[in-house]
Structure formats: structure tokens, C-alpha cells
Amino acid sequence: MKEQFQQSFEKLFDKTSGWIDSIILSLPNLILAFLIVLGSVFIAGRIKKFSAKYMRKIMTNPGVAGILSNLVVVLFMLLVLFLVLSILDLSEALTAFLGTAGVAGLAIGFALQDPMINLFSGMLMSVKDYYKLGDLVEIKDYFGYIQKINLRSTILLTLDGQEVVIPNKDVLQSPLKNYAHTPRRRIDINCGVSYGDELEKVREIALEALSKSGLDIRESEPIEFFFTGFGDSSIDFSLRFWKNIYHQEDYLEARDKAIVALKTAFDENGITIPFPIRTLDFGVVGGTRLDQLAKQKPNSINQN
């Protein structure tokens, strides 16, 4: 029993001595790895500060800029981790870590597919500068002002005061019309005049009325007037002009002034804007015909 105990103790001592020898032999690598980690922590702080400053210059969304700067730091620290494991001769641990990270990343990617797509779409839109807060845009049949932009979605405030949350992937994959990027907009006025009016006179009066309306129409683009067709009770025309519009209220105000100026000019020059007239004939189904009703005396009409 004593000899068995002594043999076990000798084996334990030999194994412990081997550990100590391994630690002593690995001491230079441990010191080097420690110095690399210590220096990397200092460098990571500098990288984060520099990357955050640079990201804010190229992106309008501060949230996206912060995430990307943190992502740069994480990638740097992962490289440092791989380097330290290589120095400590832990290649097997490094291989196992990479395999586990790959499987975990694949599983997380499938589970968070839509959120990740929205996240990267938000980052891409921040880099490309598709729009900014306050822009008047049209996205997926929604028309309004950009109220908020976050990493997952874009919040649109419609002209009737409703908030619409649109996922960033839908914004990126759908047609986007940004009225703030190009303030030059065309305003169309559709109207009609009676068949008895002189058409060239109508054209002249309409163009003159719009040019004197004080609407600040773009001088480089003339006002356009086209007769568009024969209506049921009028000859229809379209009046178009271009103006710099920065808000939807400016667009509505310009339309309002143009309509008022056109109606005033037509009234002053005897131009008629006809409206549909409906005639009711009670003799179609039964009763008294209108031509017969007109011949009757008032008393007989009242009796009927």
C-alpha cells in the first residue's frame, strides 16, 4: 500500500514538473502575448475614436456610424485573438473556435435574416445618402416627410398626419422618389372651355394670366398650353408650368394661385368654363312629357 502510494505521488510530481517546465518554456510566448493584448487594447481605443470620427463624416445616421466604428474595433480584436492563439501554439483551439463561430454565425444568420437585411440596408442607405430627415419623399405609395431613420426602419409622416413604418430593405428595393433632391417640379392645371369660345383667344388669355400671376415661374422653361380633347360639354386643355418647390405646401399654394388667376382672367374676358347640365324628362317611363307640360296652364300643372 505504501509503495503504491509512493508511485502515485511520483507520477503526480513528474506530471507537475512537466507542467512547470512547459510554463517556463512558454514564458516568453506568454509575455509576448500579454504585451500584444495590452498594446492592442490601447490601439483599439484609438481605432474606435478615429473610425467614429470618419464614419460621422460620410454618414448622416449617427447610430449607423457608431455601430460601424464598433464593428471595426471588433474585427481588430478578433485578429489580435487569432495572433495570440498562434503565439501560444493553440492552433487546435483556434480551429475549434473558428468552426464553432462558423456554425453559430450560420444559425444566427438564418434566425435573424430579416433584421440583418434591414440592418445592412440601413447602413448602405446611410453611406449612399438616399435621403435625410425632413425630406419629402414617396416610397411604396406612401407620400410624406422623413421623420425618423434608424437601423431597422424608416418612419414616414404622411401629409394627413399618420406615421408609416417602412422596413429599410423595402426602402432599398423599392422605387424612391425624393422631392428634396430636385426641387424643380411641374404643376398641371386641367380645365375646359365652351365650344363657342375662340380657342386661340383662350390660349392667349391663359398664358398671359399665368405669366402675370406672380408665381415666380422658372424663366428657363416656358409655360405650356395644350388642348387635350373634346369633352361632353367642353373643349379640354392642360396648362403646365415649372417652379422650384421645397415643401408640399408651396406646391398646393402655387396650384391655388394658378387656378384663381385663370378663373379671374376668363371671367374678365367672357370665357366660359362649362359644367354638365342634366335634363329630366318624366315622360320616358310614364307621366306627362316636358313639351306637353310647358303648354299646360299653371293651375292644371299644380293639380297634376
CSV table of C-alpha atoms in Angstrom, one decimal:
chain,number,residue,atom,x,y,z
A,1,MET,CA,0.0,0.0,0.0
A,2,LYS,CA,2.8,2.4,0.9
A,3,GLU,CA,4.7,1.6,-2.3
A,4,GLN,CA,1.6,2.1,-4.4
A,5,PHE,CA,1.0,5.5,-2.7
A,6,GLN,CA,4.6,6.4,-3.3
A,7,GLN,CA,4.4,5.5,-7.0
A,8,SER,CA,1.3,7.6,-7.4
A,9,PHE,CA,2.9,10.5,-5.7
A,10,GLU,CA,6.0,10.2,-8.0
A,11,LYS,CA,3.7,10.2,-11.1
A,12,LEU,CA,1.9,13.3,-9.8
A,13,PHE,CA,5.3,15.0,-9.2
A,14,ASP,CA,6.5,14.1,-12.6
A,15,LYS,CA,3.4,15.5,-14.3
A,16,THR,CA,3.5,18.7,-12.2
A,17,SER,CA,7.2,19.1,-13.1
A,18,GLY,CA,6.3,18.7,-16.7
A,19,TRP,CA,3.7,21.4,-16.4
A,20,ILE,CA,6.2,23.7,-14.8
A,21,ASP,CA,8.7,23.0,-17.5
A,22,SER,CA,6.1,23.7,-20.1
A,23,ILE,CA,5.2,27.0,-18.4
A,24,ILE,CA,8.8,28.0,-18.1
A,25,LEU,CA,9.4,27.2,-21.8
A,26,SER,CA,6.3,29.0,-22.8
A,27,LEU,CA,7.0,32.0,-20.6
A,28,PRO,CA,8.5,34.2,-23.5
A,29,ASN,CA,5.4,33.4,-25.6
A,30,LEU,CA,3.1,34.3,-22.6
A,31,ILE,CA,4.9,37.6,-22.1
A,32,LEU,CA,4.8,38.4,-25.8
A,33,ALA,CA,1.1,37.5,-25.9
A,34,PHE,CA,0.4,39.7,-22.8
A,35,LEU,CA,2.2,42.6,-24.3
A,36,ILE,CA,0.3,42.2,-27.6
A,37,VAL,CA,-3.0,42.2,-25.8
A,38,LEU,CA,-2.1,45.2,-23.7
A,39,GLY,CA,-0.9,47.2,-26.7
A,40,SER,CA,-4.0,46.1,-28.7
A,41,VAL,CA,-6.3,47.5,-26.1
A,42,PHE,CA,-4.6,50.8,-26.3
A,43,ILE,CA,-4.7,50.7,-30.1
A,44,ALA,CA,-8.4,49.7,-30.2
A,45,GLY,CA,-9.3,52.8,-28.3
A,46,ARG,CA,-7.5,54.9,-30.9
A,47,ILE,CA,-9.1,53.0,-33.8
A,48,LYS,CA,-12.6,53.4,-32.4
A,49,LYS,CA,-12.1,57.2,-31.9
A,50,PHE,CA,-10.7,57.6,-35.5
A,51,SER,CA,-13.3,55.4,-37.1
A,52,ALA,CA,-16.2,57.0,-35.3
A,53,LYS,CA,-15.0,60.4,-36.5
A,54,TYR,CA,-14.6,59.3,-40.0
A,55,MET,CA,-17.9,57.5,-40.1
A,56,ARG,CA,-19.8,60.6,-38.9
A,57,LYS,CA,-18.3,62.5,-41.9
A,58,ILE,CA,-19.6,60.1,-44.5
A,59,MET,CA,-22.9,59.1,-42.9
A,60,THR,CA,-25.9,61.1,-41.8
A,61,ASN,CA,-27.1,58.5,-39.3
A,62,PRO,CA,-25.1,58.6,-36.0
A,63,GLY,CA,-26.5,55.3,-34.9
A,64,VAL,CA,-25.1,53.5,-38.0
A,65,ALA,CA,-21.8,55.4,-37.6
A,66,GLY,CA,-21.4,54.2,-34.0
A,67,ILE,CA,-22.2,50.5,-35.0
A,68,LEU,CA,-19.7,50.5,-37.8
A,69,SER,CA,-17.0,52.0,-35.7
A,70,ASN,CA,-17.6,49.3,-33.0
A,71,LEU,CA,-17.6,46.7,-35.8
A,72,VAL,CA,-14.1,47.9,-36.9
A,73,VAL,CA,-12.9,47.5,-33.3
A,74,VAL,CA,-14.4,44.0,-33.0
A,75,LEU,CA,-12.7,42.9,-36.2
A,76,PHE,CA,-9.4,44.3,-35.0
A,77,MET,CA,-9.7,42.4,-31.7
A,78,LEU,CA,-10.5,39.2,-33.5
A,79,LEU,CA,-7.3,39.5,-35.5
A,80,VAL,CA,-5.4,40.1,-32.2
A,81,LEU,CA,-7.1,37.0,-30.7
A,82,PHE,CA,-6.0,34.8,-33.7
A,83,LEU,CA,-2.5,36.2,-33.4
A,84,VAL,CA,-2.3,35.4,-29.6
A,85,LEU,CA,-3.6,31.9,-30.0
A,86,SER,CA,-1.0,31.3,-32.7
A,87,ILE,CA,1.8,32.6,-30.5
A,88,LEU,CA,0.7,30.3,-27.6
A,89,ASP,CA,0.7,27.4,-30.1
A,90,LEU,CA,-3.0,26.8,-29.6
A,91,SER,CA,-3.8,26.0,-33.2
A,92,GLU,CA,-6.2,23.3,-32.3
A,93,ALA,CA,-8.2,25.7,-30.1
A,94,LEU,CA,-8.1,28.2,-32.9
A,95,THR,CA,-9.5,25.7,-35.4
A,96,ALA,CA,-12.3,24.6,-33.0
A,97,PHE,CA,-13.1,28.3,-32.3
A,98,LEU,CA,-13.4,29.1,-36.0
A,99,GLY,CA,-15.6,26.0,-36.6
A,100,THR,CA,-17.9,26.9,-33.7
A,101,ALA,CA,-18.1,30.5,-34.7
A,102,GLY,CA,-19.0,29.5,-38.3
A,103,VAL,CA,-21.8,27.2,-37.2
A,104,ALA,CA,-23.1,29.7,-34.7
A,105,GLY,CA,-23.0,32.5,-37.3
A,106,LEU,CA,-24.9,30.4,-39.8
A,107,ALA,CA,-27.6,29.6,-37.3
A,108,ILE,CA,-27.9,33.2,-36.2
A,109,GLY,CA,-28.0,34.4,-39.8
A,110,PHE,CA,-30.9,32.1,-40.6
A,111,ALA,CA,-32.8,33.1,-37.4
A,112,LEU,CA,-32.3,36.8,-37.9
A,113,GLN,CA,-32.4,37.0,-41.7
A,114,ASP,CA,-34.9,39.9,-42.0
A,115,PRO,CA,-33.5,42.0,-39.1
A,116,MET,CA,-30.0,41.6,-40.6
A,117,ILE,CA,-31.1,42.6,-44.0
A,118,ASN,CA,-32.8,45.7,-42.6
A,119,LEU,CA,-29.7,46.5,-40.6
A,120,PHE,CA,-27.3,46.3,-43.6
A,121,SER,CA,-29.9,48.1,-45.7
A,122,GLY,CA,-29.9,50.9,-43.2
A,123,MET,CA,-26.1,51.0,-43.3
A,124,LEU,CA,-26.0,51.1,-47.1
A,125,MET,CA,-28.6,53.9,-47.2
A,126,SER,CA,-26.5,55.9,-44.7
A,127,VAL,CA,-23.4,55.6,-47.0
A,128,LYS,CA,-25.3,56.4,-50.2
A,129,ASP,CA,-27.3,59.3,-48.7
A,130,TYR,CA,-30.6,58.4,-50.2
A,131,TYR,CA,-32.4,60.9,-48.1
A,132,LYS,CA,-32.2,62.8,-44.8
A,133,LEU,CA,-34.6,63.9,-42.1
A,134,GLY,CA,-37.2,66.3,-43.3
A,135,ASP,CA,-37.1,65.3,-47.0
A,136,LEU,CA,-40.3,65.0,-48.9
A,137,VAL,CA,-40.4,61.5,-50.4
A,138,GLU,CA,-42.6,58.9,-52.0
A,139,ILE,CA,-42.0,55.3,-51.0
A,140,LYS,CA,-44.2,52.3,-51.8
A,141,ASP,CA,-47.3,54.5,-52.5
A,142,TYR,CA,-46.7,56.5,-49.3
A,143,PHE,CA,-46.1,60.2,-49.6
A,144,GLY,CA,-44.8,62.4,-46.8
A,145,TYR,CA,-41.8,63.7,-44.8
A,146,ILE,CA,-39.0,61.6,-43.3
A,147,GLN,CA,-39.5,61.8,-39.6
A,148,LYS,CA,-37.0,59.2,-38.2
A,149,ILE,CA,-34.3,56.9,-39.6
A,150,ASN,CA,-33.0,54.0,-37.5
A,151,LEU,CA,-31.1,50.8,-38.2
A,152,ARG,CA,-34.2,48.8,-38.8
A,153,SER,CA,-36.8,51.0,-40.5
A,154,THR,CA,-37.6,54.4,-41.8
A,155,ILE,CA,-40.6,56.3,-40.3
A,156,LEU,CA,-42.6,58.5,-42.7
A,157,LEU,CA,-45.0,61.2,-41.6
A,158,THR,CA,-47.7,61.4,-44.3
A,159,LEU,CA,-49.4,64.7,-45.2
A,160,ASP,CA,-52.5,63.7,-43.3
A,161,GLY,CA,-50.5,63.3,-40.1
A,162,GLN,CA,-50.1,59.5,-40.0
A,163,GLU,CA,-46.9,57.7,-39.2
A,164,VAL,CA,-45.8,54.9,-41.5
A,165,VAL,CA,-43.0,52.5,-40.5
A,166,ILE,CA,-41.3,51.1,-43.6
A,167,PRO,CA,-38.5,48.4,-43.3
A,168,ASN,CA,-35.2,49.6,-44.7
A,169,LYS,CA,-35.0,46.6,-47.1
A,170,ASP,CA,-38.3,47.7,-48.7
A,171,VAL,CA,-36.9,51.3,-49.0
A,172,LEU,CA,-33.8,50.0,-50.6
A,173,GLN,CA,-35.5,47.6,-53.0
A,174,SER,CA,-38.5,49.8,-54.0
A,175,PRO,CA,-38.6,52.9,-56.2
A,176,LEU,CA,-37.8,56.0,-54.2
A,177,LYS,CA,-38.9,59.5,-55.3
A,178,ASN,CA,-37.2,62.3,-53.3
A,179,TYR,CA,-38.6,65.7,-54.0
A,180,ALA,CA,-36.0,67.4,-51.8
A,181,HIS,CA,-33.1,66.4,-54.1
A,182,THR,CA,-34.7,68.1,-57.1
A,183,PRO,CA,-36.9,71.0,-56.1
A,184,ARG,CA,-37.9,71.6,-59.7
A,185,ARG,CA,-41.5,70.4,-60.1
A,186,ARG,CA,-44.1,70.7,-62.7
A,187,ILE,CA,-47.6,71.9,-61.9
A,188,ASP,CA,-50.5,70.8,-64.1
A,189,ILE,CA,-53.8,72.6,-64.3
A,190,ASN,CA,-56.6,70.8,-66.3
A,191,CYS,CA,-59.6,72.8,-67.4
A,192,GLY,CA,-62.1,73.2,-70.2
A,193,VAL,CA,-63.9,76.0,-72.2
A,194,SER,CA,-67.1,76.1,-74.0
A,195,TYR,CA,-67.4,75.1,-77.7
A,196,GLY,CA,-68.5,78.7,-78.5
A,197,ASP,CA,-65.2,80.3,-77.4
A,198,GLU,CA,-62.4,81.2,-79.7
A,199,LEU,CA,-59.6,78.7,-78.9
A,200,GLU,CA,-56.6,80.9,-79.8
A,201,LYS,CA,-58.0,83.7,-77.6
A,202,VAL,CA,-58.4,81.2,-74.8
A,203,ARG,CA,-54.7,80.2,-75.2
A,204,GLU,CA,-53.6,83.8,-75.2
A,205,ILE,CA,-55.6,84.8,-72.1
A,206,ALA,CA,-54.5,81.7,-70.1
A,207,LEU,CA,-50.8,82.2,-70.8
A,208,GLU,CA,-51.0,85.9,-70.0
A,209,ALA,CA,-52.9,85.3,-66.8
A,210,LEU,CA,-50.3,82.8,-65.6
A,211,SER,CA,-47.3,84.9,-66.5
A,212,LYS,CA,-48.8,87.9,-64.5
A,213,SER,CA,-49.9,85.8,-61.5
A,214,GLY,CA,-46.7,86.4,-59.5
A,215,LEU,CA,-46.0,82.7,-59.1
A,216,ASP,CA,-42.2,83.0,-59.7
A,217,ILE,CA,-42.3,80.5,-62.5
A,218,ARG,CA,-38.9,79.3,-63.8
A,219,GLU,CA,-37.9,81.6,-66.6
A,220,SER,CA,-35.8,79.0,-68.3
A,221,GLU,CA,-38.9,76.8,-69.0
A,222,PRO,CA,-41.8,78.4,-70.8
A,223,ILE,CA,-45.4,77.9,-69.7
A,224,GLU,CA,-47.0,75.1,-71.8
A,225,PHE,CA,-50.6,75.1,-73.1
A,226,PHE,CA,-52.2,72.2,-74.9
A,227,PHE,CA,-55.7,71.4,-75.9
A,228,THR,CA,-56.2,67.8,-75.0
A,229,GLY,CA,-59.6,66.7,-76.3
A,230,PHE,CA,-63.3,67.2,-76.9
A,231,GLY,CA,-65.3,66.7,-73.7
A,232,ASP,CA,-69.0,66.1,-73.2
A,233,SER,CA,-69.6,69.8,-72.6
A,234,SER,CA,-66.2,71.5,-73.1
A,235,ILE,CA,-63.0,71.5,-75.1
A,236,ASP,CA,-60.4,70.4,-72.5
A,237,PHE,CA,-56.9,71.8,-72.2
A,238,SER,CA,-53.9,71.3,-69.9
A,239,LEU,CA,-51.8,74.2,-68.6
A,240,ARG,CA,-48.3,73.3,-67.3
A,241,PHE,CA,-45.6,75.3,-65.7
A,242,TRP,CA,-42.4,74.7,-63.7
A,243,LYS,CA,-41.5,76.1,-60.3
A,244,ASN,CA,-39.0,75.4,-57.5
A,245,ILE,CA,-40.9,73.6,-54.8
A,246,TYR,CA,-39.3,72.9,-51.4
A,247,HIS,CA,-42.4,71.9,-49.4
A,248,GLN,CA,-45.7,70.4,-50.3
A,249,GLU,CA,-47.5,73.5,-49.0
A,250,ASP,CA,-45.6,75.5,-51.7
A,251,TYR,CA,-47.0,73.1,-54.4
A,252,LEU,CA,-50.6,73.4,-53.2
A,253,GLU,CA,-50.3,77.2,-52.9
A,254,ALA,CA,-48.9,77.5,-56.4
A,255,ARG,CA,-51.8,75.4,-57.8
A,256,ASP,CA,-54.3,77.6,-55.8
A,257,LYS,CA,-52.9,80.8,-57.2
A,258,ALA,CA,-52.8,79.5,-60.8
A,259,ILE,CA,-56.5,78.4,-60.6
A,260,VAL,CA,-57.6,81.7,-59.2
A,261,ALA,CA,-55.6,83.7,-61.8
A,262,LEU,CA,-57.1,81.5,-64.6
A,263,LYS,CA,-60.7,81.8,-63.4
A,264,THR,CA,-60.4,85.6,-62.9
A,265,ALA,CA,-58.9,86.1,-66.4
A,266,PHE,CA,-61.6,84.0,-68.0
A,267,ASP,CA,-64.4,85.9,-66.2
A,268,GLU,CA,-62.9,89.3,-67.2
A,269,ASN,CA,-62.8,88.3,-70.9
A,270,GLY,CA,-66.1,86.4,-71.2
A,271,ILE,CA,-64.6,82.9,-71.5
A,272,THR,CA,-67.0,80.3,-70.2
A,273,ILE,CA,-65.9,77.3,-68.2
A,274,PRO,CA,-68.9,75.0,-68.8
A,275,PHE,CA,-70.3,72.5,-66.3
A,276,PRO,CA,-72.5,69.5,-67.0
A,277,ILE,CA,-76.3,70.2,-67.3
A,278,ARG,CA,-78.8,67.4,-66.7
A,279,THR,CA,-82.3,67.5,-68.2
A,280,LEU,CA,-85.0,65.3,-66.5
A,281,ASP,CA,-87.9,64.1,-68.8
A,282,PHE,CA,-90.6,62.4,-66.8
A,283,GLY,CA,-92.4,61.2,-69.9
A,284,VAL,CA,-89.9,58.4,-70.6
A,285,VAL,CA,-91.4,55.9,-68.1
A,286,GLY,CA,-94.8,57.4,-67.6
A,287,GLY,CA,-96.5,60.7,-66.7
A,288,THR,CA,-96.5,64.0,-68.6
A,289,ARG,CA,-93.9,64.9,-71.2
A,290,LEU,CA,-92.0,68.1,-70.7
A,291,ASP,CA,-93.2,69.6,-74.0
A,292,GLN,CA,-96.8,69.0,-73.0
A,293,LEU,CA,-96.2,70.2,-69.5
A,294,ALA,CA,-95.0,73.6,-70.8
A,295,LYS,CA,-98.3,74.1,-72.7
A,296,GLN,CA,-100.5,73.5,-69.7
A,297,LYS,CA,-101.8,76.3,-67.5
A,298,PRO,CA,-100.2,76.9,-64.1
A,299,ASN,CA,-103.4,75.7,-62.3
A,300,SER,CA,-103.5,72.5,-64.2
A,301,ILE,CA,-99.9,71.9,-63.5
A,302,ASN,CA,-100.4,72.3,-59.8
A,303,GLN,CA,-103.3,69.9,-59.9
A,304,ASN,CA,-101.1,67.3,-61.6
